[in-house]
GROMACS .gro file of C-alpha atoms in nm:
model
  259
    1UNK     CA    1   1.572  -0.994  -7.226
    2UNK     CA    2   1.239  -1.126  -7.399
    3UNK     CA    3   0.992  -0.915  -7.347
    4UNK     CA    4   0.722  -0.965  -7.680
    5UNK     CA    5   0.418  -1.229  -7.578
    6UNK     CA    6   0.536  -1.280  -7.989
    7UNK     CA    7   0.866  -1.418  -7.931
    8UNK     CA    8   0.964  -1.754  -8.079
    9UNK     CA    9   1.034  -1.944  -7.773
   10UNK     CA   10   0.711  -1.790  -7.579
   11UNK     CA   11   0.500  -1.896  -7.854
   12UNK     CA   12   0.657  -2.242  -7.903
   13UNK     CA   13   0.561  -2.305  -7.519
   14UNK     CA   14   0.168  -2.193  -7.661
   15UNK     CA   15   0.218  -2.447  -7.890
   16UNK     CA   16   0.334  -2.707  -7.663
   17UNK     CA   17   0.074  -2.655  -7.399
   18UNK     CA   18  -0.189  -2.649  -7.636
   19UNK     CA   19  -0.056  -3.008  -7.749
   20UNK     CA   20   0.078  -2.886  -8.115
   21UNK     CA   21   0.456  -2.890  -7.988
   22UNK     CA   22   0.707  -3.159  -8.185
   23UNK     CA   23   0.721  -3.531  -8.077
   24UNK     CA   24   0.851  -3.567  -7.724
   25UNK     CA   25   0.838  -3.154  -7.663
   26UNK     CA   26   0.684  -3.121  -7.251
   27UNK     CA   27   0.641  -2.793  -7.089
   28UNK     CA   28   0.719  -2.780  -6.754
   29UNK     CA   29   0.590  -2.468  -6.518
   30UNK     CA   30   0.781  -2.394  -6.209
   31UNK     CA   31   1.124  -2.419  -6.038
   32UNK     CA   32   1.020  -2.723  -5.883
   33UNK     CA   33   0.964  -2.968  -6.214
   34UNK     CA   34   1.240  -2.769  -6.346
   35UNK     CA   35   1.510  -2.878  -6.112
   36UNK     CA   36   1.337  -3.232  -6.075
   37UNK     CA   37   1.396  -3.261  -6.478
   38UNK     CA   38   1.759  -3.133  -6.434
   39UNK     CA   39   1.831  -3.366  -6.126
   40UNK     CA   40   1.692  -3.692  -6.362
   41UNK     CA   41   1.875  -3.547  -6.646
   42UNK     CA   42   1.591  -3.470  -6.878
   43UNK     CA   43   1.728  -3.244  -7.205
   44UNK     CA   44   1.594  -2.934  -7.209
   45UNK     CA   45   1.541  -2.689  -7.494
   46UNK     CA   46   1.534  -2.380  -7.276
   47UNK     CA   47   1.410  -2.209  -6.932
   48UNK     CA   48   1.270  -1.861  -6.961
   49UNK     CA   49   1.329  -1.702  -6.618
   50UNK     CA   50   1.152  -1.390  -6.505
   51UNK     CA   51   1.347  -1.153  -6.254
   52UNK     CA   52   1.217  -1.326  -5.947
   53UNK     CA   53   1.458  -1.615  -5.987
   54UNK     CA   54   1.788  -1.440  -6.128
   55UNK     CA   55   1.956  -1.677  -5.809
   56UNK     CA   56   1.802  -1.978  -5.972
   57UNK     CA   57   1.882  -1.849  -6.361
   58UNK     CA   58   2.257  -1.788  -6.251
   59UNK     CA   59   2.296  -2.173  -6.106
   60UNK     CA   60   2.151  -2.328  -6.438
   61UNK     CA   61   2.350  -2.087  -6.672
   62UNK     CA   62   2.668  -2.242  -6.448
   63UNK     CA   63   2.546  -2.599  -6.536
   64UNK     CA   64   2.504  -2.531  -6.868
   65UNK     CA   65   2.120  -2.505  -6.880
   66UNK     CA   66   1.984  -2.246  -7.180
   67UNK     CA   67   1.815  -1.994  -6.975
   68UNK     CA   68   1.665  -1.689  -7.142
   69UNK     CA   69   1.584  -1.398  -6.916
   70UNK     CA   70   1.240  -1.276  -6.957
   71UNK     CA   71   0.979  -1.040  -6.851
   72UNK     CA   72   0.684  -1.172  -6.627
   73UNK     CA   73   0.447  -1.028  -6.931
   74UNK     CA   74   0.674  -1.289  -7.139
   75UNK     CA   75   0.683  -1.548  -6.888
   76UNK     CA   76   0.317  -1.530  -6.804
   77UNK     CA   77   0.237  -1.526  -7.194
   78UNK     CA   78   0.436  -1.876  -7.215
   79UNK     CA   79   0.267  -2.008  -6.936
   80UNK     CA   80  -0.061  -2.191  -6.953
   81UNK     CA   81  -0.089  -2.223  -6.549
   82UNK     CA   82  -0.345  -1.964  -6.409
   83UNK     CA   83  -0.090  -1.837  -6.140
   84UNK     CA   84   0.227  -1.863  -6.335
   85UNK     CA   85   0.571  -1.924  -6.132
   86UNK     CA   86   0.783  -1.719  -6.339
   87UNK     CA   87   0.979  -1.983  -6.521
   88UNK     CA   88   0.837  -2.192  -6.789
   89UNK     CA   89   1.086  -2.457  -6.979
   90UNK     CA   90   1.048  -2.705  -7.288
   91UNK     CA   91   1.178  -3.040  -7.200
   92UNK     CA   92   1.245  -3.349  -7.429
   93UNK     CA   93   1.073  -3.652  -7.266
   94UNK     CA   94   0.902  -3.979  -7.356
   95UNK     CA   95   0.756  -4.235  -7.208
   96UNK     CA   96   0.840  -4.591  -7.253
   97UNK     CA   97   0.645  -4.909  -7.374
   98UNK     CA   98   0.420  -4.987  -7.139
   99UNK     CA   99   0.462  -5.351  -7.162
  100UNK     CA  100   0.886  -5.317  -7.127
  101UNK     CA  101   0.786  -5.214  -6.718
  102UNK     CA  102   0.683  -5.566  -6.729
  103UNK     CA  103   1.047  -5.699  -6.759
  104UNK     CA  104   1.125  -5.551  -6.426
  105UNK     CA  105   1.262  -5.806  -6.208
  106UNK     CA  106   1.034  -5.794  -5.929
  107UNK     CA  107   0.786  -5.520  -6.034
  108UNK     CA  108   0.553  -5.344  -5.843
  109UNK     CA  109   0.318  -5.128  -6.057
  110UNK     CA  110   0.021  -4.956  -6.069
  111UNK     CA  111  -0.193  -4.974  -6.411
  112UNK     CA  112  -0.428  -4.673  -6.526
  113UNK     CA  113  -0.699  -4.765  -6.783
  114UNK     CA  114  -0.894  -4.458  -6.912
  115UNK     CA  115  -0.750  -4.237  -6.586
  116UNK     CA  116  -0.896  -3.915  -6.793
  117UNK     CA  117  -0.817  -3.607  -6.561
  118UNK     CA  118  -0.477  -3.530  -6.600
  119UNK     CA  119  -0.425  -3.393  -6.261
  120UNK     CA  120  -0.479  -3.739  -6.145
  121UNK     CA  121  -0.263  -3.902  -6.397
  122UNK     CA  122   0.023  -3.664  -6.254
  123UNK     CA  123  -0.121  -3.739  -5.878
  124UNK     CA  124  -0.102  -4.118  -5.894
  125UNK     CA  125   0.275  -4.117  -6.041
  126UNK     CA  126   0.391  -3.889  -5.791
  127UNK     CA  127   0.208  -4.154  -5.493
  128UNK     CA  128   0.357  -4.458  -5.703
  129UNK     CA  129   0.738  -4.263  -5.653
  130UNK     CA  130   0.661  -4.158  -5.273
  131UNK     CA  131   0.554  -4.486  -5.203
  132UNK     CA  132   0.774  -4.706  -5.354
  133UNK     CA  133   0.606  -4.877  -5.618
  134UNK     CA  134   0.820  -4.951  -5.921
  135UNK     CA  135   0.656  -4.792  -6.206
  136UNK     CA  136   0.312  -4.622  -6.341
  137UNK     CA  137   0.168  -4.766  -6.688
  138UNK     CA  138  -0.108  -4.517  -6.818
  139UNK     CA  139  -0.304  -4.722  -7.080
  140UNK     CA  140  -0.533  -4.681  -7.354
  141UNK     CA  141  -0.734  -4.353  -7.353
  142UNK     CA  142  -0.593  -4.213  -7.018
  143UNK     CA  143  -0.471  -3.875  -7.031
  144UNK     CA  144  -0.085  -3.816  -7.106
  145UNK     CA  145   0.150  -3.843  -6.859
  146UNK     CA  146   0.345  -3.574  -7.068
  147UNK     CA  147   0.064  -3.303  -7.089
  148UNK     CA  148   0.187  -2.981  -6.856
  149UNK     CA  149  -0.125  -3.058  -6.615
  150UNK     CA  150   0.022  -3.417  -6.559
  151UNK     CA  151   0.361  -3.301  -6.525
  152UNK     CA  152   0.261  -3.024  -6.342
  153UNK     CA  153   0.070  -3.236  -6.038
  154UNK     CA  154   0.350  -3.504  -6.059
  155UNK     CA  155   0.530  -3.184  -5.946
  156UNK     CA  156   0.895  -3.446  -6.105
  157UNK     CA  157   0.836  -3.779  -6.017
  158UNK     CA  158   0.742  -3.846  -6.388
  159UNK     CA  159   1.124  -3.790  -6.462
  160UNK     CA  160   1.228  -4.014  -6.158
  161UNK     CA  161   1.008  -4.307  -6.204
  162UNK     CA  162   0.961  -4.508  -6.505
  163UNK     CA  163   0.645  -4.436  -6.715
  164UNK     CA  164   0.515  -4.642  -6.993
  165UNK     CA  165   0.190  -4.594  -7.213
  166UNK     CA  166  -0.002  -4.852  -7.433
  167UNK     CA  167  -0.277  -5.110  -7.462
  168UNK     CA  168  -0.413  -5.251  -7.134
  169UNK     CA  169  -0.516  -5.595  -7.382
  170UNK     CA  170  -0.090  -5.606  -7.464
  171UNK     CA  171   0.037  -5.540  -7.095
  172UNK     CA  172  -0.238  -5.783  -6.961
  173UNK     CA  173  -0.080  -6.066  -7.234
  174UNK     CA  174   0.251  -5.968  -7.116
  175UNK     CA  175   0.211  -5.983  -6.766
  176UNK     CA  176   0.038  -6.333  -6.820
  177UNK     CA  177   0.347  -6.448  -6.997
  178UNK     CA  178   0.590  -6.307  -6.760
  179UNK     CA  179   0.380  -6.436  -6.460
  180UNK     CA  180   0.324  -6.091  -6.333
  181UNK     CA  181  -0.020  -6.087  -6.078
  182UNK     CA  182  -0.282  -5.925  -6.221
  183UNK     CA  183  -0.502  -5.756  -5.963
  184UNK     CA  184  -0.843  -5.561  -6.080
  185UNK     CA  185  -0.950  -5.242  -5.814
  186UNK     CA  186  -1.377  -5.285  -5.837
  187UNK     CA  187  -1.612  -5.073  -5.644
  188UNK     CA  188  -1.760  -5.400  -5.485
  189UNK     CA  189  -1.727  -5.767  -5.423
  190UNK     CA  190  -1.346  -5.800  -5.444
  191UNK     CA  191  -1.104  -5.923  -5.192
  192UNK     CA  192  -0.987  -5.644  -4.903
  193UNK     CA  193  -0.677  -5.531  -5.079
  194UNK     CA  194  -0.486  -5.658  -4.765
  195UNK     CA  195  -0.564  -5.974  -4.827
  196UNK     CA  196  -0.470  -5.946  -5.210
  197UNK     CA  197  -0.171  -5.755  -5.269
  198UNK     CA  198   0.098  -6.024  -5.196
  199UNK     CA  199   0.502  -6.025  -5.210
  200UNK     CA  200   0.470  -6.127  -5.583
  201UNK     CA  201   0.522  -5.954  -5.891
  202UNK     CA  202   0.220  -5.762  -5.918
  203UNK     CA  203  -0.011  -5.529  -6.169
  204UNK     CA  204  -0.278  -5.305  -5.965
  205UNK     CA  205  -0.555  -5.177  -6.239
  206UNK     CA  206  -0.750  -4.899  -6.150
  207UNK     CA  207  -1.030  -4.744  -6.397
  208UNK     CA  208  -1.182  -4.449  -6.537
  209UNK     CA  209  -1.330  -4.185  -6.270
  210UNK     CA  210  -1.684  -4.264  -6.334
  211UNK     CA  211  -1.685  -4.555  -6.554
  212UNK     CA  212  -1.398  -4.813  -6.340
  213UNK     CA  213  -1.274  -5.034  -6.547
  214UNK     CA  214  -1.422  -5.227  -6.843
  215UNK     CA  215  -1.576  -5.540  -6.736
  216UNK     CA  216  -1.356  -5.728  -7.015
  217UNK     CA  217  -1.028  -5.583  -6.820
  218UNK     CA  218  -1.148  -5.718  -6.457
  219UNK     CA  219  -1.242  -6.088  -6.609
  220UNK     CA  220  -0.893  -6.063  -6.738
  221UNK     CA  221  -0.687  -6.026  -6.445
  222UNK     CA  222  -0.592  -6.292  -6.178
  223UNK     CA  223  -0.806  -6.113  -5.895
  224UNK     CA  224  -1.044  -5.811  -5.758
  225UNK     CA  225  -0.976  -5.607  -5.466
  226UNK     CA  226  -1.170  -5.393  -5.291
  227UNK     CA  227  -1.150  -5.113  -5.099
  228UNK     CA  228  -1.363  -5.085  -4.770
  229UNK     CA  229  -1.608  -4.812  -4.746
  230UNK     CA  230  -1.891  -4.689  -4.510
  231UNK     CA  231  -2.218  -4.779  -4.692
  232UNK     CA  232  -2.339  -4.430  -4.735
  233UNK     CA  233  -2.026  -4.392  -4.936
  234UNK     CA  234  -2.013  -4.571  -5.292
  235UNK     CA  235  -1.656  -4.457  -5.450
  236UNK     CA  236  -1.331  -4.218  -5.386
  237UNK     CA  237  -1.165  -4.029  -5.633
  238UNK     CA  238  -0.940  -4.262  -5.814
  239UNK     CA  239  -0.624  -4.133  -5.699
  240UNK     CA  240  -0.674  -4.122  -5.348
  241UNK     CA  241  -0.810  -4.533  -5.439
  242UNK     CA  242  -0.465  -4.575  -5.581
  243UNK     CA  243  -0.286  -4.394  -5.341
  244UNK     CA  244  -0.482  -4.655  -5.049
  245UNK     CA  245  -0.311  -4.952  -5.311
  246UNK     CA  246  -0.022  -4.791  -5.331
  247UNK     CA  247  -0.018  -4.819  -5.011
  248UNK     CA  248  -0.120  -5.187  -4.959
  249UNK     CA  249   0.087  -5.304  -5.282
  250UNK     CA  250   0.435  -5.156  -5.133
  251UNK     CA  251   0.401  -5.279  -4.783
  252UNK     CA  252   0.599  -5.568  -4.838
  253UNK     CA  253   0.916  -5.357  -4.953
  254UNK     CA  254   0.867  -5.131  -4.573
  255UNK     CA  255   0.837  -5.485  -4.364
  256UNK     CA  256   1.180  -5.604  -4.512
  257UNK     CA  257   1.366  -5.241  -4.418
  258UNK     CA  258   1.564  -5.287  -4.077
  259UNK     CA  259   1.399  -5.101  -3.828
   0.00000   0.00000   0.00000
């Protein structure tokens, strides 16, 4: 049993959580995005497992899954989560190109541009895989969709749903040449996002959580939704906004299922 805060593998997980882990290295915190990861097949380096879980330990040592038994000192050493679960794992994981989400071949996705808390990063991906949209593209300086926070309040969607990062200027160019709507979210003066978010293969931008979006970005896409407030109320937190177009963009897909 590991029981040193000095261990290798407990201060591997430091590293990764702190963002100084090798390429593709995630750290995933809790038996939840554990067994999501194993479900989608994500490889995993190791699971340390605290005596809570020994039920949970035992069923991943049967599937093959490295799982070192550890002390909660250990475990909660590895851990960056304020509360930790008791089992902390290092997972290999990417995402893809951004603009290879655009080859879909009717895609539904949801764009972030400069989306900087990572919380809602990991928020909006798991709405985008409840509701049915066909991918999340987090672009240009928008926090990783691999950073344990991300993965953390994706809670496994991340590993279910395709991901891409990149430039917003390169997916916009793509989605122009693949004929892929373009459809800009804008605190005022767009279309009601009923009225906008059609049965077509569509891009939904949403923007940084104070900033929006770059003015450049919005000129650039095909259209501008948005959403309807109360006047004494001038924004929402971006992922509940994305969430609402999540919502809109998808509703297509739930009119064509049989009653």
């Amino acid at each position: 049993m590991i029981t040193s805060r000095q261990h290798p593998f407990v201060q591997r997980c430091r590293a990764v959580a702190a963002g100084r882990g090798e390429a593709d290295d995630v750290l995933l915190d809790g038996a939840h995005v554990v067994a999501d990861a194993i479900e989608a097949g994500v490889r995993l380096e190791g699971v340390l497992v605290d005596d809570r879980h020994d039920r949970l330990a035992e069923a991943w040592q049967a599937r093959g899954i490295a799982v070192l038994h550890a002390s909660a000192a250990a475990t909660e050493a590895a851990s960056p989560v304020r509360s930790p679960s008791g089992i902390v794992a290092i997972a290999r994981w990417a995402p893809a190109e951004a603009v290879t989400l655009l080859a879909q071949s009717h895609p539904r996705l949801v764009g972030l541009v400069g989306v900087q808390d990572p919380g809602n990063v990991g928020t909006i991906i798991r709405s985008a895989d409840a509701l049915g949209a066909t991918g999340v593209l987090v672009l240009d300086d928008s926090a990783a969709p691999g950073g344990w926070k991300a993965l953390r309040s994706a809670v496994g969607s991340t590993f279910r749903l395709p991901v891409g990062v990149g430039p917003a200027a390169d997916v916009l160019a793509e989605a122009r040449r693949r004929q892929v709507r373009t459809v800009a979210s804008v605190a005022t003066s767009g279309a009601a996002p009923d009225a906008g978010l059609l049965d077509v293969p569509l891009l939904v931008l949403v923007g940084n959580e104070g900033a929006g979006l770059p003015p450049d970005l919005v000129d650039a896409c095909d259209q501008r939704v948005t959403l309807p407030m109360r006047a004494r109320v001038n924004s929402l937190n971006v992922a509940t906004s994305a969430a609402i177009l999540l919502w809109e963009m998808t509703r297509p897909l739930r009119d064509r299922r049989p009653s």
